[in-house]
Short mmCIF file of C-alpha atoms in Angstrom, two decimals:
data_model
loop_
_atom_site.label_atom_id
_atom_site.label_comp_id
_atom_site.label_asym_id
_atom_site.label_seq_id
_atom_site.Cartn_x
_atom_site.Cartn_y
_atom_site.Cartn_z
CA UNK W 97 -58.68 -29.73 -163.34
CA UNK W 98 -60.06 -26.27 -162.61
CA UNK W 99 -61.91 -24.65 -165.50
CA UNK W 100 -61.87 -20.90 -166.11
CA UNK W 101 -64.01 -19.34 -168.83
CA UNK W 102 -63.68 -15.86 -170.30
CA UNK W 103 -66.99 -14.01 -170.01
CA UNK W 104 -67.83 -10.68 -171.61
CA UNK W 105 -71.37 -10.36 -170.31
CA UNK W 106 -74.05 -11.69 -168.02
CA UNK W 107 -74.86 -14.37 -170.61
CA UNK W 108 -71.34 -15.76 -170.38
CA UNK W 109 -71.33 -15.66 -166.59
CA UNK W 110 -74.63 -17.54 -166.47
CA UNK W 111 -73.50 -20.18 -168.96
CA UNK W 112 -70.21 -20.73 -167.14
CA UNK W 113 -72.01 -21.09 -163.81
CA UNK W 114 -74.70 -23.39 -165.15
CA UNK W 115 -72.20 -25.66 -166.88
CA UNK W 116 -69.97 -26.06 -163.83
CA UNK W 117 -66.98 -23.80 -164.50
CA UNK W 118 -64.95 -22.91 -161.43
CA UNK W 119 -64.39 -19.26 -162.25
CA UNK W 120 -64.64 -16.65 -164.96
CA UNK W 121 -62.26 -14.00 -166.16
CA UNK W 122 -64.62 -11.09 -166.69
CA UNK W 123 -63.72 -8.52 -169.32
CA UNK W 124 -65.10 -6.30 -172.03
CA UNK W 125 -63.93 -5.86 -175.64
CA UNK W 126 -62.59 -9.36 -176.13
CA UNK W 127 -61.96 -8.51 -179.78
CA UNK W 128 -59.28 -6.08 -178.48
CA UNK W 129 -57.73 -8.73 -176.28
CA UNK W 130 -59.95 -7.82 -173.34
CA UNK W 131 -60.36 -4.64 -171.30
CA UNK W 132 -61.49 -3.86 -167.75
CA UNK W 133 -65.22 -4.55 -167.24
CA UNK W 134 -67.50 -1.74 -166.14
CA UNK W 135 -69.32 -1.46 -162.84
CA UNK W 136 -72.56 -2.44 -164.54
CA UNK W 137 -71.00 -5.49 -166.19
CA UNK W 138 -69.57 -6.62 -162.86
CA UNK W 139 -72.96 -6.29 -161.17
CA UNK W 140 -74.75 -8.13 -163.99
CA UNK W 141 -72.20 -10.95 -163.94
CA UNK W 142 -72.54 -11.33 -160.18
CA UNK W 143 -76.31 -11.59 -160.46
CA UNK W 144 -76.07 -14.08 -163.32
CA UNK W 145 -73.48 -16.25 -161.56
CA UNK W 146 -75.49 -16.13 -158.33
CA UNK W 147 -72.54 -17.19 -156.18
CA UNK W 148 -71.88 -20.38 -158.13
CA UNK W 149 -68.36 -19.48 -159.29
CA UNK W 150 -65.54 -17.03 -158.71
CA UNK W 151 -65.35 -13.79 -160.68
CA UNK W 152 -61.92 -12.41 -161.58
CA UNK W 153 -62.05 -9.19 -163.63
CA UNK W 154 -59.28 -8.40 -166.07
CA UNK W 155 -57.60 -5.10 -165.24
CA UNK W 156 -56.43 -3.59 -168.52
CA UNK W 157 -57.21 0.07 -169.07
CA UNK W 158 -56.39 0.15 -172.77
CA UNK W 159 -55.60 -2.18 -175.68
CA UNK W 160 -52.11 -2.60 -177.08
CA UNK W 161 -48.92 -3.46 -175.25
CA UNK W 162 -48.31 -4.06 -171.54
CA UNK W 163 -46.01 -1.07 -170.98
CA UNK W 164 -48.00 1.37 -168.90
CA UNK W 165 -47.57 5.03 -168.05
CA UNK W 166 -48.11 6.42 -164.56
CA UNK W 167 -51.55 7.59 -165.68
CA UNK W 168 -52.40 4.07 -166.92
CA UNK W 169 -51.26 2.55 -163.63
CA UNK W 170 -53.29 5.08 -161.65
CA UNK W 171 -56.38 4.17 -163.67
CA UNK W 172 -55.84 0.46 -163.11
CA UNK W 173 -55.20 1.03 -159.39
CA UNK W 174 -58.63 2.67 -159.20
CA UNK W 175 -60.24 -0.13 -161.21
CA UNK W 176 -58.74 -2.79 -158.95
CA UNK W 177 -59.98 -1.11 -155.78
CA UNK W 178 -63.44 -0.50 -157.19
CA UNK W 179 -64.04 -3.99 -158.60
CA UNK W 180 -62.69 -5.76 -155.53
CA UNK W 181 -64.91 -3.47 -153.49
CA UNK W 182 -67.84 -4.76 -155.52
CA UNK W 183 -67.00 -8.30 -154.49
CA UNK W 184 -64.62 -9.69 -157.10
CA UNK W 185 -62.66 -12.70 -155.85
CA UNK W 186 -59.43 -11.48 -157.43
CA UNK W 187 -57.97 -9.54 -160.33
CA UNK W 188 -56.05 -10.41 -163.48
CA UNK W 189 -53.10 -8.07 -164.04
CA UNK W 190 -49.70 -7.81 -165.71
CA UNK W 191 -47.08 -5.17 -166.55
CA UNK W 192 -43.91 -5.52 -168.64
CA UNK W 193 -40.81 -3.43 -169.20
CA UNK W 194 -39.63 -2.27 -172.62
CA UNK W 195 -37.16 -5.17 -172.57
CA UNK W 196 -40.00 -7.66 -172.20
CA UNK W 197 -39.38 -8.56 -168.55
CA UNK W 198 -41.93 -8.34 -165.75
CA UNK W 199 -42.03 -4.76 -164.47
CA UNK W 200 -41.67 -5.66 -160.82
CA UNK W 201 -42.22 -2.15 -159.47
CA UNK W 202 -45.38 -1.48 -161.47
CA UNK W 203 -46.76 -4.97 -160.91
CA UNK W 204 -46.16 -4.63 -157.17
CA UNK W 205 -48.10 -1.34 -157.21
CA UNK W 206 -51.14 -3.10 -158.68
CA UNK W 207 -50.77 -6.13 -156.42
CA UNK W 208 -50.56 -3.87 -153.37
CA UNK W 209 -53.73 -2.06 -154.44
CA UNK W 210 -55.53 -5.39 -154.58
CA UNK W 211 -54.28 -6.71 -151.26
CA UNK W 212 -54.88 -3.40 -149.50
CA UNK W 213 -58.49 -3.55 -150.68
CA UNK W 214 -58.95 -7.24 -149.84
CA UNK W 215 -56.13 -9.18 -148.14
CA UNK W 216 -57.69 -12.39 -149.46
CA UNK W 217 -57.82 -11.24 -153.08
CA UNK W 218 -56.38 -13.71 -155.59
CA UNK W 219 -53.81 -12.35 -158.05
CA UNK W 220 -53.52 -13.78 -161.57
CA UNK W 221 -50.76 -12.65 -163.92
CA UNK W 222 -52.16 -12.77 -167.46
CA UNK W 223 -50.59 -13.78 -170.77
CA UNK W 224 -48.16 -10.90 -170.77
CA UNK W 225 -45.97 -13.61 -169.25
CA UNK W 226 -45.72 -15.16 -172.72
CA UNK W 227 -43.89 -12.09 -174.00
CA UNK W 228 -41.08 -12.51 -171.48
CA UNK W 229 -37.82 -14.15 -172.60
CA UNK W 230 -38.34 -17.16 -170.30
CA UNK W 231 -41.80 -17.67 -168.77
CA UNK W 232 -40.50 -20.43 -166.50
CA UNK W 233 -37.85 -18.15 -165.00
CA UNK W 234 -40.44 -15.38 -164.57
CA UNK W 235 -42.49 -17.66 -162.32
CA UNK W 236 -40.05 -17.02 -159.47
CA UNK W 237 -40.75 -13.28 -159.62
CA UNK W 238 -44.50 -13.89 -159.48
CA UNK W 239 -44.10 -16.09 -156.42
CA UNK W 240 -42.11 -13.32 -154.72
CA UNK W 241 -44.82 -10.79 -155.65
CA UNK W 242 -47.49 -12.96 -154.01
CA UNK W 243 -49.38 -14.12 -157.08
CA UNK W 244 -51.94 -16.91 -156.81
CA UNK W 245 -51.64 -18.09 -160.40
CA UNK W 246 -50.28 -17.33 -163.84
CA UNK W 247 -52.07 -17.74 -167.17
CA UNK W 248 -49.79 -18.87 -169.99
CA UNK W 249 -49.54 -20.66 -173.31
CA UNK W 250 -45.94 -21.52 -172.50
CA UNK W 251 -44.65 -18.62 -174.58
CA UNK W 252 -46.01 -20.20 -177.77
CA UNK W 253 -48.78 -19.21 -180.16
CA UNK W 254 -50.93 -22.02 -178.78
CA UNK W 255 -51.02 -24.09 -175.61
CA UNK W 256 -50.42 -27.23 -177.63
CA UNK W 257 -47.10 -25.87 -178.87
CA UNK W 258 -46.08 -24.64 -175.41
CA UNK W 259 -46.68 -27.71 -173.26
CA UNK W 260 -42.98 -28.33 -172.58
CA UNK W 261 -42.52 -24.80 -171.25
CA UNK W 262 -45.74 -25.05 -169.25
CA UNK W 263 -44.39 -28.21 -167.64
CA UNK W 264 -41.19 -26.34 -166.73
CA UNK W 265 -43.31 -23.56 -165.25
CA UNK W 266 -45.15 -26.08 -163.07
CA UNK W 267 -41.85 -27.52 -161.91
CA UNK W 268 -40.47 -24.05 -161.16
CA UNK W 269 -43.62 -23.08 -159.27
CA UNK W 270 -43.33 -26.20 -157.10
CA UNK W 271 -46.86 -25.76 -155.77
CA UNK W 272 -46.32 -22.14 -154.73
CA UNK W 273 -48.68 -20.80 -157.40
CA UNK W 274 -51.04 -22.32 -159.92
CA UNK W 275 -50.04 -22.50 -163.58
CA UNK W 276 -53.14 -22.21 -165.76
CA UNK W 277 -52.94 -23.09 -169.46
CA UNK W 278 -54.67 -20.75 -171.90
CA UNK W 279 -54.22 -19.29 -175.36
CA UNK W 280 -55.22 -21.20 -178.45
CA UNK W 281 -56.27 -24.10 -176.25
CA UNK W 282 -58.27 -26.92 -177.81
CA UNK W 283 -60.01 -29.62 -175.81
CA UNK W 284 -57.67 -32.32 -177.11
CA UNK W 285 -54.82 -30.52 -175.28
CA UNK W 286 -56.34 -31.05 -171.85
CA UNK W 287 -55.24 -34.67 -171.16
CA UNK W 288 -51.64 -33.81 -172.08
CA UNK W 289 -51.76 -30.74 -169.85
CA UNK W 290 -52.98 -32.85 -166.97
CA UNK W 291 -50.18 -35.33 -167.57
CA UNK W 292 -47.70 -32.45 -167.53
CA UNK W 293 -48.85 -31.50 -164.04
CA UNK W 294 -51.10 -28.53 -164.78
CA UNK W 295 -54.15 -28.12 -162.58
CA UNK W 296 -56.20 -25.51 -164.47
CA UNK W 297 -57.23 -24.53 -167.98
CA UNK W 298 -58.64 -21.30 -169.40
CA UNK W 299 -60.54 -20.75 -172.62
CA UNK W 300 -62.73 -18.12 -174.19
CA UNK W 301 -65.33 -20.64 -175.42
CA UNK W 302 -66.60 -17.89 -177.67
CA UNK W 303 -68.99 -17.80 -180.59
CA UNK W 304 -69.62 -14.86 -182.90
CA UNK W 305 -73.18 -13.68 -183.34
CA UNK W 306 -74.22 -11.38 -186.17
CA UNK W 307 -77.43 -9.85 -187.46
CA UNK W 308 -75.82 -9.04 -190.79
CA UNK W 309 -77.58 -10.39 -193.87
CA UNK W 310 -75.72 -11.48 -196.96
CA UNK W 311 -75.99 -8.20 -198.83
CA UNK W 312 -72.58 -8.33 -200.46
CA UNK W 313 -71.45 -5.11 -198.81
CA UNK W 314 -69.45 -4.17 -195.72
CA UNK W 315 -71.78 -1.48 -194.32
CA UNK W 316 -69.17 1.16 -195.05
CA UNK W 317 -66.45 -0.57 -193.03
CA UNK W 318 -63.01 -1.51 -194.37
CA UNK W 319 -62.65 -4.83 -196.10
CA UNK W 320 -65.34 -7.34 -195.31
CA UNK W 321 -65.67 -6.65 -191.57
CA UNK W 322 -69.07 -6.99 -189.97
CA UNK W 323 -70.06 -4.10 -187.68
CA UNK W 324 -73.04 -6.06 -186.32
CA UNK W 325 -70.95 -8.95 -184.99
CA UNK W 326 -70.33 -9.55 -181.30
CA UNK W 327 -69.11 -12.40 -179.10
CA UNK W 328 -71.04 -14.64 -176.73
CA UNK W 329 -70.14 -17.71 -174.71
CA UNK W 330 -70.78 -21.03 -176.43
CA UNK W 331 -72.62 -23.32 -174.00
CA UNK W 332 -71.72 -26.52 -175.85
CA UNK W 333 -68.02 -25.71 -175.73
CA UNK W 334 -68.12 -24.89 -172.01
CA UNK W 335 -69.99 -28.14 -171.33
CA UNK W 336 -67.47 -30.14 -173.35
CA UNK W 337 -64.52 -28.46 -171.64
CA UNK W 338 -66.00 -29.23 -168.24
CA UNK W 339 -66.45 -32.88 -169.18
CA UNK W 340 -62.89 -33.26 -170.47
CA UNK W 341 -61.31 -31.35 -167.58
CA UNK W 342 -63.01 -33.67 -165.12
#
């Protein structure tokens, strides 16, 4: 099975490449659900990966929902063109309507921006698919829009709970696009996903690093949050995921 790792920095890109991942989803601000990476982050990730894996930046101009204004779409159009121009292998995108369906018109705008920039660009529809009424039915729209793959937990809180829907998505796709399982994925899910016909898995493989000492205060932040904490890629988890997925 293909293995995709979420990377938020050069460290994550290097770990994913060294441990044999097939590709990374590159983003910033993972604690906000992921946002579009900067030019500098893209360059650093490319240098760290050194051509050993594919780099697919997430295109998400702001946190929150997946209903975007014209200004949001214009920003993401620019981000797509710029990052593909830097050498990204594809982009990770997704737009919904207020009713929770795929916004075909807006999604096509972003897909067109990608394919105009690089006709060979891969298109991944992200986990916005899990907010649609029927992710399996939505697969048909993604095929028509020219998507390469879709990332999904099967519409459930975790991949483990959504395997039946993921299997239906694979059946609906019928080899026309790749269904990649991600979202609350644990390594024990992978054999069952393989048995269900899935060919790729996605995980953040993250660890939280902090320089905070046990002072019994919150540094002026609400509750007990830690303003010194940040996320890195856990090498042991990536290595274990690669072993299981093989």
